[in-house]
Amino acid sequence: MLRKIITLGGLGDLPAPGTCGSVAALLLVFLKKSPLNWIAFLFTTLIFTFLIQMTSSEFEEDDPGYVNADELCGMWLALLISGSRSLPEVIRTFIFFRIFDISKIFPVNRAENVPGSAGIMLDDLVAGAMAGGLELVWRHLR
């Protein structure tokens, strides 16, 4: 049961699990038809961190690819910070997030090195914060 949750219903078992988790985050926002709020984001992040910690004994590596609930949290953070509402803004924020999450540039790579479930979540939250910030800068520079 926990594996289904931390893989977002099995999306983590598909090819490109990180991208699938990020897309799932977007779909949930659009299905909800209302902007995210900090309370919902923090609650979700805490729940997923707890669930990942509970299942961490089964992890053979520090950040297994099939765990993609962390991507959902990172993508939501990017959208919260950026305030992206239009489709072009959301797509750009998504692209920024995936670039930072995949490339693991500094400081994402440092966050990823934190041991255990904290590192699993933290690298995606840092990538999300960077993506949201970059989208804000992008919009203000246009």
Coordinates of C-alpha atoms in Angstrom, one line a residue:
M1 CA 0.0 0.0 0.0
L2 CA 2.8 2.5 0.9
R3 CA 4.6 1.7 -2.3
K4 CA 1.5 2.6 -4.3
I5 CA 1.4 6.0 -2.5
I6 CA 5.1 6.9 -2.8
T7 CA 5.0 5.8 -6.5
L8 CA 1.8 7.9 -7.1
G9 CA -0.3 4.9 -7.8
G10 CA 2.4 3.0 -9.7
L11 CA 3.5 5.9 -12.0
G12 CA 7.0 5.5 -10.5
D13 CA 7.2 2.1 -12.1
L14 CA 6.8 3.6 -15.6
P15 CA 9.6 4.8 -17.8
A16 CA 10.7 8.3 -16.8
P17 CA 9.2 8.1 -13.3
G18 CA 10.3 11.7 -12.3
T19 CA 8.7 13.2 -15.3
C20 CA 5.5 11.1 -14.7
G21 CA 5.4 12.4 -11.1
S22 CA 5.9 16.0 -12.3
V23 CA 3.1 15.7 -14.8
A24 CA 0.8 14.1 -12.2
A25 CA 1.4 17.2 -10.0
L26 CA 0.2 19.4 -12.9
L27 CA -2.8 17.2 -13.6
L28 CA -3.9 17.3 -10.0
V29 CA -3.6 21.1 -9.9
F30 CA -5.7 21.4 -13.1
L31 CA -8.3 18.9 -12.0
K32 CA -8.6 20.8 -8.7
K33 CA -9.3 24.0 -10.8
S34 CA -8.0 26.2 -8.0
P35 CA -4.5 27.4 -7.1
L36 CA -2.4 25.6 -4.6
N37 CA -2.0 26.9 -1.2
W38 CA 0.9 26.7 1.3
I39 CA -1.1 24.7 3.8
A40 CA -2.0 22.0 1.3
F41 CA 1.5 21.9 0.0
L42 CA 3.2 21.6 3.4
F43 CA 0.7 18.9 4.6
T44 CA 1.3 16.9 1.4
T45 CA 5.0 17.2 1.7
L46 CA 5.0 16.1 5.3
I47 CA 2.8 13.1 4.6
F48 CA 5.0 12.0 1.7
T49 CA 8.2 12.6 3.7
F50 CA 6.7 10.4 6.5
L51 CA 5.6 7.7 4.1
I52 CA 9.0 7.7 2.4
Q53 CA 10.7 7.4 5.8
M54 CA 8.5 4.5 6.7
T55 CA 9.4 2.6 3.6
S56 CA 13.1 3.6 3.5
S57 CA 14.3 0.2 4.8
E58 CA 13.3 -1.2 1.4
F59 CA 15.4 1.3 -0.5
E60 CA 18.6 -0.2 -2.0
E61 CA 19.8 3.3 -2.9
D62 CA 19.5 6.8 -1.4
D63 CA 17.0 8.1 -4.0
P64 CA 15.3 5.2 -5.8
G65 CA 13.9 6.2 -9.2
Y66 CA 10.5 4.6 -8.6
V67 CA 9.8 7.0 -5.7
N68 CA 8.2 9.9 -7.4
A69 CA 6.0 11.5 -4.7
D70 CA 9.0 13.8 -4.1
E71 CA 8.6 15.1 -7.7
L72 CA 5.0 16.0 -7.0
C73 CA 6.0 18.0 -4.0
G74 CA 8.9 19.7 -5.8
M75 CA 6.7 20.6 -8.8
W76 CA 4.0 22.0 -6.5
L77 CA 6.6 24.1 -4.7
A78 CA 7.7 25.5 -8.0
L79 CA 4.2 26.4 -8.9
L80 CA 3.5 28.0 -5.5
I81 CA 6.7 30.1 -5.7
S82 CA 6.2 31.2 -9.3
G83 CA 2.5 31.8 -9.1
S84 CA 2.3 30.4 -12.6
R85 CA -1.3 30.4 -13.8
S86 CA -1.3 30.5 -17.6
L87 CA -0.5 27.4 -19.6
P88 CA 2.8 28.9 -21.0
E89 CA 3.9 29.8 -17.5
V90 CA 3.1 26.4 -16.1
I91 CA 4.9 24.6 -19.0
R92 CA 7.9 26.8 -18.5
T93 CA 7.9 26.2 -14.8
F94 CA 7.6 22.4 -15.5
I95 CA 10.6 22.6 -17.9
F96 CA 12.7 24.6 -15.4
F97 CA 11.9 22.1 -12.6
R98 CA 12.8 19.0 -14.8
I99 CA 16.1 20.6 -15.9
F100 CA 17.1 21.3 -12.3
D101 CA 15.9 18.0 -11.0
I102 CA 17.6 15.9 -13.8
S103 CA 20.9 17.9 -14.0
K104 CA 21.3 18.1 -10.2
I105 CA 23.3 21.3 -10.5
F106 CA 24.3 23.1 -7.3
P107 CA 22.6 23.3 -4.8
V108 CA 20.3 20.4 -5.8
N109 CA 23.3 18.0 -5.8
R110 CA 24.1 19.0 -2.2
A111 CA 20.5 18.4 -1.1
E112 CA 20.5 15.0 -2.8
N113 CA 23.5 14.0 -0.7
V114 CA 21.6 14.4 2.6
P115 CA 21.0 10.8 3.8
G116 CA 17.7 9.0 4.0
S117 CA 14.2 10.3 3.2
A118 CA 15.3 13.9 3.9
G119 CA 17.6 13.8 0.9
I120 CA 15.0 12.1 -1.2
M121 CA 12.6 15.0 -0.6
L122 CA 15.1 17.8 -0.3
D123 CA 16.7 17.7 -3.7
D124 CA 13.2 18.0 -5.4
L125 CA 12.2 20.8 -3.0
V126 CA 15.4 22.7 -3.9
A127 CA 14.9 22.1 -7.6
G128 CA 11.3 23.3 -7.2
A129 CA 12.4 26.4 -5.3
M130 CA 14.9 27.2 -8.0
A131 CA 12.4 26.5 -10.8
G132 CA 9.8 28.7 -9.2
G133 CA 12.3 31.5 -8.7
L134 CA 13.6 31.3 -12.2
E135 CA 10.0 31.5 -13.6
L136 CA 9.5 34.7 -11.5
V137 CA 12.7 36.2 -12.8
W138 CA 11.7 35.2 -16.4
R139 CA 8.3 36.9 -16.2
H140 CA 9.8 40.1 -14.7
L141 CA 12.5 40.3 -17.3
R142 CA 10.1 40.1 -20.3

